[in-house]
């Protein structure tokens, strides 16, 4: 077992599931079990300032070893695992020299990772594949990223032939419940540019995400005693149902869109005869189009409301996150250096727009332009999750090249202070 594999196997065995219902931060205390371990391991490596703060974030600095004035680069991963699938008692299994077969998970043989469902496996023949045992997710999302960054730190601290500027490490809790950057102290972090290690396929480099809004609609009906409601009552439940039934079925919905197409999507409905509340998420790669989608959604609602005089509604739009490309286009070096580092490792960078958000989309708008680099993690949030050891090793190599790319591209030296 290589040190990277050994690291990964230890980290996934620690339960760090986050909880969307929790109001505390981090959403589950157990995430700190891994975070405090990571901080201690970094200190042990010689990364002297590594520590976990009260919120469960790990911050660490690997000092520069060059006399050039290199931008400070941060590498970031999340320690939590998705609430969708159990993360308790994860038993990682290493399948050495994978031969291309479907993988039956021993603790529940009905759980089979098939090459039909996951054709990526067929590209990994000969690799060592790690899976869970059938009862839990694996947690490669994002402990693959965590292990890759830890291995990078180990290499940089021990190999002085790799010239690099100051490197920051950030491990965050609660990414899976959308709160991963809530308490990041950007000032304390003190980085110029960042990369999340939370991508999938070997070679992938993601710098475009959805722009996202949330819409809340409250429909107010007219309440009356059902025994004497004739000609008076307007039932908000019926209005809400009619409105949902009027939503387009062949367009504008996640179940019928792909690629660069946007949508609106009802995520929650509750109500009584008097009043009903509906929640929607609105998504597109072009921020300007969100307003168009929101206007169309409201038009459909108005069409229903017009039939019921006396009833009314409130329509509230809330910004959620924005396409990181809007920021990254202003700093082309960030993506360019990563793409070149991937090429330095003999790979062709793959870039697909992400139909979702990453911690990096939020960080980019908080002042840390932050694309996403591959880790090899696949079939996320499920019992069929797997990762190729060789993909993870390659990601470490890419990061080693990447820190050197930043150093090489910097011409200015730091002037000695007198
Ligand atoms: Zn993730």
Coordinates of C-alpha atoms and ligand atoms in Angstrom, one line a residue:
X1 CA 0.0 0.0 0.0
X2 CA 1.4 3.4 -1.0
X3 CA 1.3 6.2 1.7
X4 CA -1.5 7.9 -0.3
X5 CA -3.6 4.8 -0.2
X6 CA -2.9 4.2 3.4
X7 CA -3.9 7.8 4.2
X8 CA -7.1 7.6 2.1
X9 CA -8.2 4.3 3.8
X10 CA -7.7 5.8 7.3
X11 CA -9.7 9.0 6.4
X12 CA -12.7 7.2 4.9
X13 CA -13.1 5.0 8.0
X14 CA -13.8 8.2 10.0
X15 CA -17.6 9.0 9.9
X16 CA -17.9 12.7 8.8
X17 CA -21.5 12.8 7.5
X18 CA -23.0 16.3 7.5
X19 CA -26.7 17.0 8.4
X20 CA -28.9 19.3 6.3
X21 CA -31.4 19.5 9.2
X22 CA -28.9 20.8 11.8
X23 CA -28.6 24.5 12.6
X24 CA -25.3 24.2 14.4
X25 CA -21.9 24.7 12.7
X26 CA -20.4 22.4 11.8
X27 CA -23.7 20.6 11.2
X28 CA -22.3 17.5 12.9
X29 CA -19.5 17.6 15.6
X30 CA -18.1 14.3 14.3
X31 CA -16.6 16.1 11.3
X32 CA -14.1 17.5 13.7
X33 CA -12.7 14.1 14.4
X34 CA -11.2 14.0 10.9
X35 CA -10.3 17.7 10.8
X36 CA -8.4 17.6 14.1
X37 CA -6.5 14.5 13.0
X38 CA -5.5 16.3 9.7
X39 CA -4.3 19.3 11.6
X40 CA -2.2 17.0 13.9
X41 CA -0.8 15.1 11.0
X42 CA 0.2 18.3 9.2
X43 CA 2.0 19.6 12.4
X44 CA 3.7 16.2 12.6
X45 CA 4.9 16.6 9.0
X46 CA 6.5 19.9 10.0
X47 CA 3.7 22.3 8.8
X48 CA 4.0 24.3 12.0
X49 CA 1.0 26.6 11.9
X50 CA -1.6 23.9 11.0
X51 CA -4.6 24.0 13.3
X52 CA -8.4 23.5 13.4
X53 CA -10.5 26.5 14.4
X54 CA -13.7 26.5 16.5
X55 CA -15.9 26.0 13.4
X56 CA -13.9 22.9 12.3
X57 CA -11.9 24.5 9.5
X58 CA -8.3 23.4 9.1
X59 CA -5.8 26.1 8.0
X60 CA -2.2 25.5 7.3
X61 CA 0.7 27.2 5.5
X62 CA 3.7 25.6 3.7
X63 CA 6.2 28.5 3.5
X64 CA 7.7 29.6 0.2
X65 CA 11.1 28.2 -0.7
X66 CA 11.8 30.6 -3.5
X67 CA 13.0 34.2 -3.6
X68 CA 10.3 35.1 -6.1
X69 CA 7.2 37.0 -5.2
X70 CA 4.8 34.2 -6.1
X71 CA 1.0 34.6 -5.6
X72 CA -0.2 32.6 -2.5
X73 CA -2.1 29.5 -3.7
X74 CA -4.6 27.6 -1.7
X75 CA -5.7 24.0 -2.1
X76 CA -9.1 23.1 -0.6
X77 CA -11.2 20.0 0.0
X78 CA -14.2 19.2 2.2
X79 CA -14.1 16.7 5.0
X80 CA -17.8 15.9 5.2
X81 CA -19.6 13.2 3.3
X82 CA -23.1 13.4 1.7
X83 CA -26.2 12.9 3.9
X84 CA -27.8 10.8 1.0
X85 CA -26.1 7.6 2.1
X86 CA -24.7 6.2 5.4
X87 CA -21.1 7.1 6.2
X88 CA -20.9 5.0 9.4
X89 CA -18.4 2.1 9.6
X90 CA -17.0 2.6 6.1
X91 CA -14.9 -0.4 5.2
X92 CA -12.8 0.5 2.2
X93 CA -11.7 -2.4 -0.1
X94 CA -8.7 -2.2 -2.3
X95 CA -9.2 -4.2 -5.6
X96 CA -5.7 -4.5 -7.0
X97 CA -5.1 -4.6 -10.7
X98 CA -8.8 -4.3 -11.6
X99 CA -9.6 -6.6 -14.5
X100 CA -12.7 -5.1 -16.0
X101 CA -15.4 -7.2 -14.2
X102 CA -18.5 -5.9 -12.4
X103 CA -17.6 -5.4 -8.8
X104 CA -19.8 -7.2 -6.2
X105 CA -19.7 -5.6 -2.8
X106 CA -19.3 -8.3 -0.2
X107 CA -21.3 -7.0 2.7
X108 CA -24.4 -6.7 0.5
X109 CA -23.9 -8.8 -2.7
X110 CA -27.0 -7.2 -4.2
X111 CA -24.9 -4.0 -4.6
X112 CA -22.9 -4.4 -7.8
X113 CA -20.9 -1.7 -9.5
X114 CA -21.4 -2.5 -13.1
X115 CA -19.3 -1.4 -16.1
X116 CA -22.6 -0.8 -17.9
X117 CA -23.6 1.8 -15.4
X118 CA -20.1 3.1 -14.9
X119 CA -18.2 2.8 -18.2
X120 CA -15.4 4.8 -16.7
X121 CA -14.3 1.6 -15.0
X122 CA -13.4 0.2 -18.4
X123 CA -10.8 2.9 -18.7
X124 CA -9.3 1.9 -15.4
X125 CA -8.4 -1.7 -16.2
X126 CA -5.1 -2.5 -14.6
X127 CA -5.6 0.3 -12.0
X128 CA -6.1 -0.4 -8.3
X129 CA -9.7 0.5 -7.4
X130 CA -11.1 1.3 -4.0
X131 CA -14.7 0.7 -3.2
X132 CA -16.9 0.6 0.0
X133 CA -18.2 -2.8 1.1
X134 CA -21.9 -2.5 0.2
X135 CA -23.5 -0.9 3.3
X136 CA -22.2 2.6 3.1
X137 CA -20.8 5.2 0.7
X138 CA -17.1 5.3 0.3
X139 CA -16.5 9.0 1.0
X140 CA -14.0 9.5 -1.8
X141 CA -16.0 12.6 -2.2
X142 CA -14.1 14.4 -0.9
X143 CA -11.5 12.4 1.1
X144 CA -9.8 11.6 -2.2
X145 CA -9.2 15.4 -2.3
X146 CA -8.1 15.5 1.3
X147 CA -5.7 12.6 0.9
X148 CA -4.3 14.2 -2.3
X149 CA -3.6 17.5 -0.6
X150 CA -2.1 15.8 2.5
X151 CA 0.2 13.9 0.2
X152 CA 1.1 17.1 -1.7
X153 CA 2.0 18.7 1.7
X154 CA 4.1 15.7 2.6
X155 CA 6.0 15.9 -0.7
X156 CA 6.6 19.7 -0.6
X157 CA 7.9 19.5 3.0
X158 CA 10.3 16.6 2.2
X159 CA 11.4 17.4 -1.3
X160 CA 13.3 20.6 -1.5
X161 CA 13.9 20.4 -5.2
X162 CA 10.4 21.6 -5.9
X163 CA 10.4 25.4 -6.1
X164 CA 7.1 26.9 -5.0
X165 CA 5.6 30.0 -3.4
X166 CA 3.6 30.1 -0.2
X167 CA 1.0 27.3 -0.2
X168 CA -2.2 27.4 1.9
X169 CA -4.2 24.4 2.8
X170 CA -7.9 24.7 3.7
X171 CA -10.2 21.8 4.8
X172 CA -13.8 22.7 5.1
X173 CA -16.8 21.1 6.8
X174 CA -20.4 21.0 5.5
X175 CA -19.9 21.3 1.8
X176 CA -22.5 18.7 1.1
X177 CA -25.2 20.7 2.9
X178 CA -24.2 23.9 1.0
X179 CA -22.7 25.6 4.0
X180 CA -19.0 24.9 3.4
X181 CA -17.7 28.4 3.2
X182 CA -20.1 30.0 5.8
X183 CA -17.3 30.6 8.3
X184 CA -14.2 30.7 6.2
X185 CA -11.9 33.6 7.4
X186 CA -10.6 34.9 4.0
X187 CA -8.3 37.4 5.7
X188 CA -6.7 34.7 7.9
X189 CA -6.4 32.4 4.9
X190 CA -4.5 35.1 3.0
X191 CA -4.5 33.4 -0.4
X192 CA -4.6 35.0 -3.8
X193 CA -5.9 32.1 -5.8
X194 CA -7.3 28.6 -5.0
X195 CA -8.1 25.2 -6.3
X196 CA -10.7 22.8 -4.9
X197 CA -9.8 19.1 -5.2
X198 CA -13.3 17.7 -5.7
X199 CA -13.6 16.8 -9.4
X200 CA -14.0 13.3 -10.8
X201 CA -12.6 12.1 -14.1
X202 CA -8.8 11.9 -14.7
X203 CA -7.7 15.2 -16.3
X204 CA -10.8 17.1 -15.5
X205 CA -10.6 20.8 -14.7
X206 CA -13.8 22.6 -14.0
X207 CA -14.1 26.4 -14.2
X208 CA -17.7 26.9 -15.1
X209 CA -20.6 26.2 -12.8
X210 CA -24.3 27.1 -12.7
X211 CA -25.5 30.5 -11.6
X212 CA -28.2 29.8 -9.0
X213 CA -31.2 31.6 -7.4
X214 CA -33.9 30.3 -5.1
X215 CA -37.5 31.4 -5.5
X216 CA -40.2 31.2 -2.7
X217 CA -43.8 31.6 -3.7
X218 CA -46.5 32.1 -1.1
X219 CA -50.1 31.7 -2.4
X220 CA -52.8 33.1 -0.2
X221 CA -56.3 31.8 -0.8
X222 CA -59.5 32.9 0.8
X223 CA -60.7 30.9 3.8
X224 CA -64.3 30.2 4.7
X225 CA -66.1 27.5 6.7
X226 CA -66.5 24.6 4.2
X227 CA -70.2 24.4 5.2
X228 CA -70.9 27.8 3.9
X229 CA -68.0 28.4 1.5
X230 CA -70.0 28.5 -1.7
X231 CA -68.9 31.5 -3.8
X232 CA -66.4 32.6 -1.2
X233 CA -63.6 30.0 -0.6
X234 CA -60.5 30.0 -2.7
X235 CA -58.4 26.9 -1.7
X236 CA -54.6 27.7 -1.8
X237 CA -53.8 24.0 -2.1
X238 CA -55.8 23.8 -5.4
X239 CA -54.1 26.9 -6.7
X240 CA -50.7 25.6 -5.9
X241 CA -51.5 22.2 -7.6
X242 CA -52.9 24.0 -10.7
X243 CA -49.8 26.1 -10.9
X244 CA -47.4 23.1 -10.7
X245 CA -49.5 21.3 -13.3
X246 CA -49.0 24.3 -15.6
X247 CA -45.2 24.1 -15.5
X248 CA -43.6 23.2 -18.9
X249 CA -43.1 19.5 -19.2
X250 CA -40.8 19.3 -22.3
X251 CA -38.4 22.2 -21.3
X252 CA -37.1 24.2 -18.4
X253 CA -37.0 21.1 -16.0
X254 CA -34.0 19.2 -14.8
X255 CA -35.5 15.9 -16.0
X256 CA -35.5 17.2 -19.7
X257 CA -32.5 19.4 -19.9
X258 CA -28.7 18.8 -20.1
X259 CA -25.5 20.5 -21.2
X260 CA -25.8 24.2 -21.0
X261 CA -29.6 24.4 -20.7
X262 CA -31.1 26.0 -17.6
X263 CA -34.2 25.2 -15.7
X264 CA -36.5 25.9 -12.8
X265 CA -37.3 23.1 -10.4
X266 CA -39.9 22.9 -7.6
X267 CA -38.1 21.5 -4.5
X268 CA -40.6 21.9 -1.8
X269 CA -44.4 22.4 -1.4
X270 CA -46.5 22.7 1.7
X271 CA -49.7 24.3 2.5
X272 CA -53.2 24.4 3.8
X273 CA -56.5 25.7 2.3
X274 CA -55.6 29.2 3.5
X275 CA -52.0 29.5 2.2
X276 CA -49.4 27.4 0.4
X277 CA -45.7 27.8 0.0
X278 CA -43.6 26.5 -2.9
X279 CA -39.9 26.6 -3.2
X280 CA -38.0 26.5 -6.5
X281 CA -34.4 26.5 -7.5
X282 CA -33.5 28.4 -10.7
X283 CA -30.4 27.5 -12.6
X284 CA -28.5 28.6 -15.7
X285 CA -24.9 29.1 -16.8
X286 CA -25.7 32.7 -17.8
X287 CA -26.6 34.8 -14.8
X288 CA -28.7 37.2 -17.0
X289 CA -30.9 34.3 -18.0
X290 CA -31.9 33.6 -14.4
X291 CA -34.1 36.7 -14.4
X292 CA -35.7 35.5 -17.7
X293 CA -36.5 32.1 -16.1
X294 CA -37.9 33.8 -13.0
X295 CA -40.1 36.1 -15.1
X296 CA -41.4 33.1 -17.1
X297 CA -42.2 31.2 -13.8
X298 CA -44.1 34.2 -12.5
X299 CA -46.0 34.6 -15.8
X300 CA -47.2 31.0 -15.4
X301 CA -48.2 31.7 -11.8
X302 CA -50.1 34.9 -12.9
X303 CA -52.0 32.9 -15.4
X304 CA -53.4 30.7 -12.7
X305 CA -54.0 33.5 -10.2
X306 CA -55.9 35.5 -12.8
X307 CA -58.7 32.9 -12.6
X308 CA -59.2 33.4 -8.9
X309 CA -59.9 37.0 -8.0
X310 CA -59.3 37.7 -4.3
X311 CA -56.4 35.3 -4.0
X312 CA -52.9 36.8 -4.0
X313 CA -49.3 35.7 -4.0
X314 CA -45.8 36.8 -2.9
X315 CA -42.8 36.1 -5.1
X316 CA -39.4 36.3 -3.5
X317 CA -36.1 35.7 -5.4
X318 CA -32.9 35.0 -3.4
X319 CA -29.4 34.8 -4.9
X320 CA -27.7 31.6 -4.1
X321 CA -24.4 31.4 -6.1
X322 CA -22.9 32.5 -9.4
X323 CA -21.0 30.9 -12.2
X324 CA -17.3 31.0 -11.2
X325 CA -16.3 31.7 -14.8
X326 CA -17.4 35.3 -14.4
X327 CA -14.5 35.7 -11.9
X328 CA -12.0 33.3 -13.5
X329 CA -12.2 35.0 -16.9
X330 CA -10.7 38.0 -15.1
X331 CA -7.7 35.8 -14.0
X332 CA -6.9 33.6 -16.9
X333 CA -3.7 32.4 -15.3
X334 CA -5.5 30.4 -12.7
X335 CA -7.1 28.0 -15.2
X336 CA -4.2 28.2 -17.6
X337 CA -1.6 27.1 -15.1
X338 CA -3.8 24.2 -14.0
X339 CA -4.4 23.1 -17.6
X340 CA -0.7 23.2 -18.3
X341 CA 0.1 21.3 -15.1
X342 CA -2.3 18.6 -16.3
X343 CA -0.5 18.6 -19.7
X344 CA 2.8 18.4 -17.9
X345 CA 1.6 15.1 -16.5
X346 CA 0.8 13.7 -20.0
X347 CA -2.9 14.3 -19.8
X348 CA -5.3 16.4 -21.8
X349 CA -7.4 18.7 -19.6
X350 CA -11.1 17.9 -19.8
X351 CA -13.5 20.8 -19.1
X352 CA -17.3 20.3 -18.8
X353 CA -19.6 23.0 -17.4
X354 CA -20.7 21.7 -13.9
X355 CA -24.5 21.5 -13.6
X356 CA -24.2 22.4 -9.9
X357 CA -22.1 24.5 -7.7
X358 CA -18.9 23.9 -5.8
X359 CA -17.3 25.4 -2.8
X360 CA -15.1 27.0 -5.4
X361 CA -18.1 28.9 -7.0
X362 CA -18.7 30.6 -3.7
X363 CA -15.0 31.1 -2.9
X364 CA -14.5 32.7 -6.3
X365 CA -17.0 35.4 -5.4
X366 CA -15.5 35.8 -1.9
X367 CA -12.2 36.9 -3.5
X368 CA -10.5 33.6 -4.1
X369 CA -10.8 32.6 -7.8
X370 CA -11.0 28.8 -7.4
X371 CA -11.5 26.2 -10.2
X372 CA -11.9 22.5 -9.5
X373 CA -9.4 19.8 -10.2
X374 CA -10.0 16.0 -10.6
X375 CA -9.5 13.5 -7.8
X376 CA -10.8 10.3 -9.5
X377 CA -13.9 10.1 -7.2
X378 CA -16.8 8.5 -9.1
X379 CA -20.5 7.5 -8.5
X380 CA -20.7 10.1 -5.7
X381 CA -23.1 9.9 -2.8
X382 CA -23.9 6.3 -3.3
X383 CA -22.9 2.8 -2.2
X384 CA -21.3 2.3 -5.6
X385 CA -18.8 5.1 -5.1
X386 CA -15.3 4.2 -6.2
X387 CA -11.9 5.8 -6.9
X388 CA -8.8 4.7 -8.8
X389 CA -5.6 4.9 -6.9
X390 CA -3.7 5.8 -10.0
X391 CA -6.1 8.8 -10.6
X392 CA -5.4 10.0 -7.1
X393 CA -1.6 9.6 -7.6
X394 CA -1.9 11.6 -10.9
X395 CA -3.7 14.4 -9.1
X396 CA -0.8 14.7 -6.6
X397 CA 1.6 14.9 -9.6
X398 CA -0.5 17.6 -11.2
X399 CA -0.4 19.7 -8.0
X400 CA 3.3 19.3 -7.8
X401 CA 3.6 20.6 -11.4
X402 CA 1.0 23.3 -10.7
X403 CA 2.9 24.9 -7.8
X404 CA 6.0 24.9 -10.0
X405 CA 4.1 26.5 -12.9
X406 CA 3.1 29.4 -10.6
X407 CA 6.7 29.8 -9.5
X408 CA 8.1 29.7 -13.0
X409 CA 5.6 32.2 -14.3
X410 CA 6.7 34.7 -11.6
X411 CA 9.5 37.0 -12.7
X412 CA 9.6 39.4 -9.9
X413 CA 11.9 38.6 -7.0
X414 CA 11.3 39.7 -3.4
X415 CA 13.6 42.6 -2.6
X416 CA 15.6 42.2 0.6
X417 CA 14.3 44.6 3.3
X418 CA 17.0 46.8 4.7
Ligands
LIG1 ZN1 -17.5 16.9 -3.0

